[in-house]
CSV table of C-alpha atoms in Angstrom, one decimal:
chain,number,residue,atom,x,y,z
A,193,ILE,CA,-13.6,27.3,-5.1
A,194,LEU,CA,-14.0,25.9,-8.7
A,195,ASN,CA,-10.9,27.2,-10.7
A,196,VAL,CA,-8.2,29.0,-10.0
A,197,GLU,CA,-6.0,31.0,-12.9
A,198,GLN,CA,-2.5,32.2,-13.1
A,199,SER,CA,-1.2,34.2,-16.4
A,200,PRO,CA,1.4,34.5,-18.0
A,201,GLN,CA,1.7,30.5,-18.5
A,202,SER,CA,5.4,31.4,-18.6
A,203,LEU,CA,7.4,34.5,-18.7
A,204,HIS,CA,10.7,35.4,-20.3
A,205,VAL,CA,12.5,38.7,-19.1
A,206,GLN,CA,16.0,40.7,-18.9
A,207,GLU,CA,17.5,40.9,-16.4
A,208,GLY,CA,16.9,43.8,-14.0
A,209,ASP,CA,13.4,43.6,-15.9
A,210,SER,CA,10.0,44.3,-13.1
A,211,THR,CA,7.1,41.7,-13.5
A,212,ASN,CA,4.2,41.0,-12.3
A,213,PHE,CA,1.2,38.2,-12.7
A,214,THR,CA,-2.0,37.1,-12.1
A,215,CYS,CA,-4.3,34.9,-10.1
A,216,SER,CA,-7.8,34.9,-10.4
A,217,PHE,CA,-10.3,33.1,-8.6
A,218,PRO,CA,-14.1,33.3,-8.0
A,219,SER,CA,-15.2,35.8,-4.9
A,220,SER,CA,-17.1,33.8,-3.6
A,221,ASN,CA,-16.5,31.8,-0.2
A,222,PHE,CA,-12.8,33.5,-0.4
A,223,TYR,CA,-10.6,32.9,2.9
A,224,ALA,CA,-7.2,33.3,2.3
A,225,LEU,CA,-4.3,33.3,-0.7
A,226,HIS,CA,-0.6,31.7,-1.0
A,227,TRP,CA,1.7,32.7,-2.9
A,228,TYR,CA,5.4,29.8,-3.5
A,229,ARG,CA,7.9,29.8,-5.4
A,230,TRP,CA,9.1,26.7,-6.5
A,231,GLU,CA,12.5,26.4,-7.6
A,232,THR,CA,13.6,23.1,-9.8
A,233,ALA,CA,14.6,21.0,-7.9
A,234,LYS,CA,13.5,23.2,-5.1
A,235,SER,CA,10.7,22.6,-2.4
A,236,PRO,CA,7.8,25.1,-2.7
A,237,GLU,CA,8.4,28.0,-1.1
A,238,ALA,CA,6.4,30.4,0.7
A,239,LEU,CA,6.6,33.9,-0.1
A,240,PHE,CA,2.7,35.5,1.4
A,241,VAL,CA,-0.4,34.9,2.7
A,242,MET,CA,-3.4,37.0,2.4
A,243,THR,CA,-6.7,36.9,3.6
A,244,LEU,CA,-8.2,40.7,3.5
A,245,ASN,CA,-9.4,42.7,0.4
A,246,GLY,CA,-7.1,45.3,-0.1
A,247,ASP,CA,-4.1,43.5,1.6
A,248,GLU,CA,-0.4,44.2,-0.3
A,249,LYS,CA,2.2,42.1,1.2
A,250,LYS,CA,6.3,42.6,0.0
A,251,LYS,CA,9.3,40.7,0.6
A,252,GLY,CA,12.7,42.4,-0.8
A,253,ARG,CA,11.6,42.7,-4.2
A,254,ILE,CA,9.1,41.1,-4.7
A,255,SER,CA,5.0,42.7,-3.7
A,256,ALA,CA,1.7,41.0,-4.2
A,257,THR,CA,-1.6,42.5,-3.6
A,258,LEU,CA,-5.4,40.9,-3.2
A,259,ASN,CA,-8.7,41.9,-4.4
A,260,THR,CA,-11.3,39.6,-3.1
A,261,LYS,CA,-13.9,41.2,-4.1
A,262,GLU,CA,-13.1,40.6,-8.0
A,263,GLY,CA,-11.2,37.6,-7.6
A,264,TYR,CA,-7.4,38.6,-8.1
A,265,SER,CA,-4.5,38.8,-7.0
A,266,TYR,CA,-1.3,40.1,-8.8
A,267,LEU,CA,2.6,39.6,-7.7
A,268,TYR,CA,5.2,41.6,-8.5
A,269,ILE,CA,8.5,41.0,-8.9
A,270,LYS,CA,11.2,44.3,-9.0
A,271,GLY,CA,14.0,44.1,-10.9
A,272,SER,CA,14.2,40.7,-11.8
A,273,GLN,CA,17.1,38.9,-10.8
A,274,PRO,CA,18.5,35.2,-12.5
A,275,GLU,CA,18.4,34.0,-9.3
A,276,ASP,CA,14.2,35.1,-9.4
A,277,SER,CA,13.6,32.1,-12.0
A,278,ALA,CA,11.5,29.7,-10.7
A,279,THR,CA,7.9,28.7,-11.2
A,280,TYR,CA,5.0,30.9,-9.0
A,281,LEU,CA,2.5,28.6,-7.4
A,282,CYS,CA,-0.7,30.7,-6.4
A,283,ALA,CA,-3.8,28.5,-4.1
A,284,VAL,CA,-6.8,29.6,-3.0
A,285,SER,CA,-8.4,28.7,0.4
A,286,GLY,CA,-12.4,28.9,0.5
A,287,GLY,CA,-15.8,27.0,1.1
A,288,PHE,CA,-14.1,23.5,1.5
A,289,LYS,CA,-11.1,23.1,-0.7
A,290,THR,CA,-7.6,24.9,-0.9
A,291,ILE,CA,-7.1,25.0,-4.7
A,292,PHE,CA,-3.7,25.6,-6.6
A,293,GLY,CA,-3.1,27.0,-10.1
A,294,ALA,CA,-0.5,25.8,-12.4
A,295,GLY,CA,1.9,28.5,-12.0
A,296,THR,CA,3.8,30.7,-13.9
A,297,ARG,CA,6.8,30.0,-14.9
A,298,LEU,CA,9.3,32.8,-14.8
A,299,PHE,CA,12.2,32.9,-16.9
A,300,VAL,CA,15.3,35.8,-16.5
A,301,LYS,CA,18.4,35.6,-18.3
A,302,ALA,CA,21.5,38.0,-17.7
B,146,ASP,CA,16.3,25.1,9.9
B,147,VAL,CA,12.5,23.5,9.5
B,148,LYS,CA,11.6,20.7,6.9
B,149,VAL,CA,9.8,18.6,5.3
B,150,THR,CA,12.1,15.2,4.0
B,151,GLN,CA,10.9,13.3,0.9
B,152,SER,CA,12.9,9.8,1.1
B,153,SER,CA,13.6,9.5,-2.1
B,154,ARG,CA,13.8,12.0,-5.3
B,155,TYR,CA,13.0,9.9,-7.7
B,156,LEU,CA,11.7,6.3,-8.1
B,157,VAL,CA,11.4,3.9,-11.1
B,158,LYS,CA,8.7,0.9,-10.4
B,159,ARG,CA,6.6,-1.7,-12.7
B,160,THR,CA,2.9,-1.4,-13.2
B,161,GLY,CA,1.8,-3.7,-10.5
B,162,GLU,CA,4.3,-2.9,-7.4
B,163,LYS,CA,3.4,-2.2,-4.6
B,164,VAL,CA,5.2,1.2,-3.7
B,165,PHE,CA,5.6,3.4,-0.6
B,166,LEU,CA,6.3,7.6,-0.6
B,167,GLU,CA,7.4,8.5,2.9
B,168,CYS,CA,7.2,11.9,4.4
B,169,VAL,CA,8.4,13.1,7.1
B,170,GLN,CA,8.6,16.4,9.3
B,171,ASP,CA,10.5,17.8,12.5
B,172,MET,CA,8.0,21.3,12.9
B,173,ASP,CA,5.6,18.9,15.3
B,174,HIS,CA,3.0,19.7,12.3
B,175,GLU,CA,-0.1,18.6,13.0
B,176,ASN,CA,-1.6,18.9,9.3
B,177,MET,CA,0.2,16.8,6.9
B,178,PHE,CA,-1.0,16.6,2.7
B,179,TRP,CA,0.4,14.5,-0.2
B,180,TYR,CA,0.0,16.3,-3.4
B,181,ARG,CA,0.6,15.2,-7.4
B,182,GLN,CA,1.8,17.9,-10.0
B,183,ASP,CA,2.2,16.9,-13.6
B,184,PRO,CA,2.4,20.0,-16.2
B,185,GLY,CA,-0.1,22.0,-16.9
B,186,LEU,CA,-2.3,21.4,-13.8
B,187,GLY,CA,-2.1,23.2,-10.1
B,188,LEU,CA,-1.1,20.5,-7.3
B,189,ARG,CA,-3.8,17.8,-6.6
B,190,LEU,CA,-4.7,16.9,-3.4
B,191,ILE,CA,-4.2,13.7,-3.1
B,192,TYR,CA,-4.8,13.0,0.5
B,193,PHE,CA,-5.2,14.8,4.0
B,194,SER,CA,-4.1,14.2,7.5
B,195,TYR,CA,-5.0,16.4,10.7
B,196,ASP,CA,-4.0,14.1,13.2
B,197,VAL,CA,-2.5,11.3,13.8
B,198,LYS,CA,-4.5,8.3,12.5
B,199,MET,CA,-7.3,10.3,10.8
B,200,LYS,CA,-6.9,11.4,7.4
B,201,GLU,CA,-10.0,13.0,4.3
B,202,LYS,CA,-9.8,12.6,0.6
B,203,GLY,CA,-8.5,15.0,-1.2
B,204,ASP,CA,-9.3,15.1,-5.2
B,205,ILE,CA,-8.1,12.4,-6.5
B,206,PRO,CA,-7.3,9.8,-3.6
B,207,GLU,CA,-8.4,6.6,-6.0
B,208,GLY,CA,-5.5,4.6,-6.6
B,209,TYR,CA,-4.0,5.7,-3.2
B,210,SER,CA,-4.3,5.0,0.3
B,211,VAL,CA,-2.0,6.9,2.9
B,212,SER,CA,-0.4,5.8,7.1
B,213,ARG,CA,0.3,8.2,9.5
B,214,GLU,CA,1.0,6.6,12.8
B,215,LYS,CA,3.2,8.9,14.0
B,216,LYS,CA,2.7,12.5,14.3
B,217,GLU,CA,6.0,13.1,12.6
B,218,ARG,CA,5.3,10.8,9.1
B,219,PHE,CA,2.6,10.6,6.3
B,220,SER,CA,2.6,7.5,4.2
B,221,LEU,CA,1.6,7.4,0.5
B,222,ILE,CA,0.7,4.5,-1.2
B,223,LEU,CA,0.2,2.9,-4.4
B,224,GLU,CA,-1.7,-0.5,-4.0
B,225,SER,CA,-0.7,-1.3,-8.1
B,226,ALA,CA,1.1,1.1,-9.6
B,227,SER,CA,-0.5,1.9,-13.0
B,228,THR,CA,1.8,3.5,-15.5
B,229,ASN,CA,-1.4,7.5,-14.8
B,230,GLN,CA,0.8,7.6,-11.1
B,231,THR,CA,3.3,8.7,-13.1
B,232,SER,CA,4.4,11.6,-11.7
B,233,MET,CA,5.8,14.2,-8.9
B,234,TYR,CA,4.5,14.0,-5.8
B,235,LEU,CA,4.9,16.5,-2.9
B,236,CYS,CA,4.0,16.2,0.3
B,237,ALA,CA,3.9,19.2,2.8
B,238,SER,CA,2.5,19.7,6.9
B,239,SER,CA,1.2,23.0,8.1
B,240,PHE,CA,0.9,24.3,11.6
B,241,ASP,CA,-3.2,23.7,13.0
B,242,PRO,CA,-4.1,26.9,15.2
B,243,GLY,CA,-7.7,25.2,15.3
B,244,THR,CA,-9.6,28.6,14.1
B,245,SER,CA,-10.0,27.4,10.0
B,246,PRO,CA,-12.9,27.1,9.2
B,247,THR,CA,-13.6,23.6,7.4
B,248,LEU,CA,-10.5,21.4,7.3
B,249,PHE,CA,-9.5,22.4,4.2
B,250,ALA,CA,-9.5,25.9,4.1
B,251,THR,CA,-6.6,27.5,5.8
B,252,ASN,CA,-4.5,30.9,6.4
B,253,GLU,CA,-1.0,28.5,7.9
B,254,LYS,CA,1.2,28.5,4.8
B,255,LEU,CA,2.6,25.0,3.9
B,256,PHE,CA,5.8,23.6,3.8
B,257,PHE,CA,6.9,21.2,1.3
B,258,GLY,CA,9.1,19.0,0.5
B,259,SER,CA,11.5,18.8,-2.4
B,260,GLY,CA,9.3,15.9,-4.0
B,261,THR,CA,9.8,12.4,-5.6
B,262,GLN,CA,9.5,12.3,-8.9
B,263,LEU,CA,7.7,8.4,-10.2
B,264,SER,CA,8.7,7.2,-13.0
B,265,VAL,CA,6.2,4.2,-13.4
B,266,LEU,CA,6.7,1.7,-16.3
């Protein structure tokens, strides 16, 4: 695994908007994909770990999908709330490495 | 509540000083990690330990060393701090089920500390 790309870098939405971000990665030697939420001044917290192509995970208003054949994962937030404001990190395990993307910084305005 | 605790939230040191960053986890995890986070970059692995007294270099080990004398504690040492080591340092731990294909690939979630913002002047 050479590089994990996250887009967009940052996102500003209004309370109640639904939003999604992308994590892209080389599909060879894939083992697992992790999503973390990192609020300012707090510890990054695991949201999901996914391993199988077609995996879908859900936690409250947040859900994620995984496509290992084409090398991407989407994270969706339905009805964004101000408390969703955070940096969302994607990490991909495969080969001999676990690589983190640079994150998507989400700002939700009340 | 499970915890990974880092000893300092903010630290200011001078160039050339020896710096110790301490991390303690209470989950009896085998694996412990030190990462640094810089603006615009993903978390980068400095060192990793999979057992007491065992360590593996990560992607950016130069200028750092580590110590794991007890299972719950993993220390990061900057032998002679330099300004380019100014960064946010994150410690993490994870359970090792023994099924991962390599030391570095895992489907076990990481538990992170809240980070130490180190400034080297």
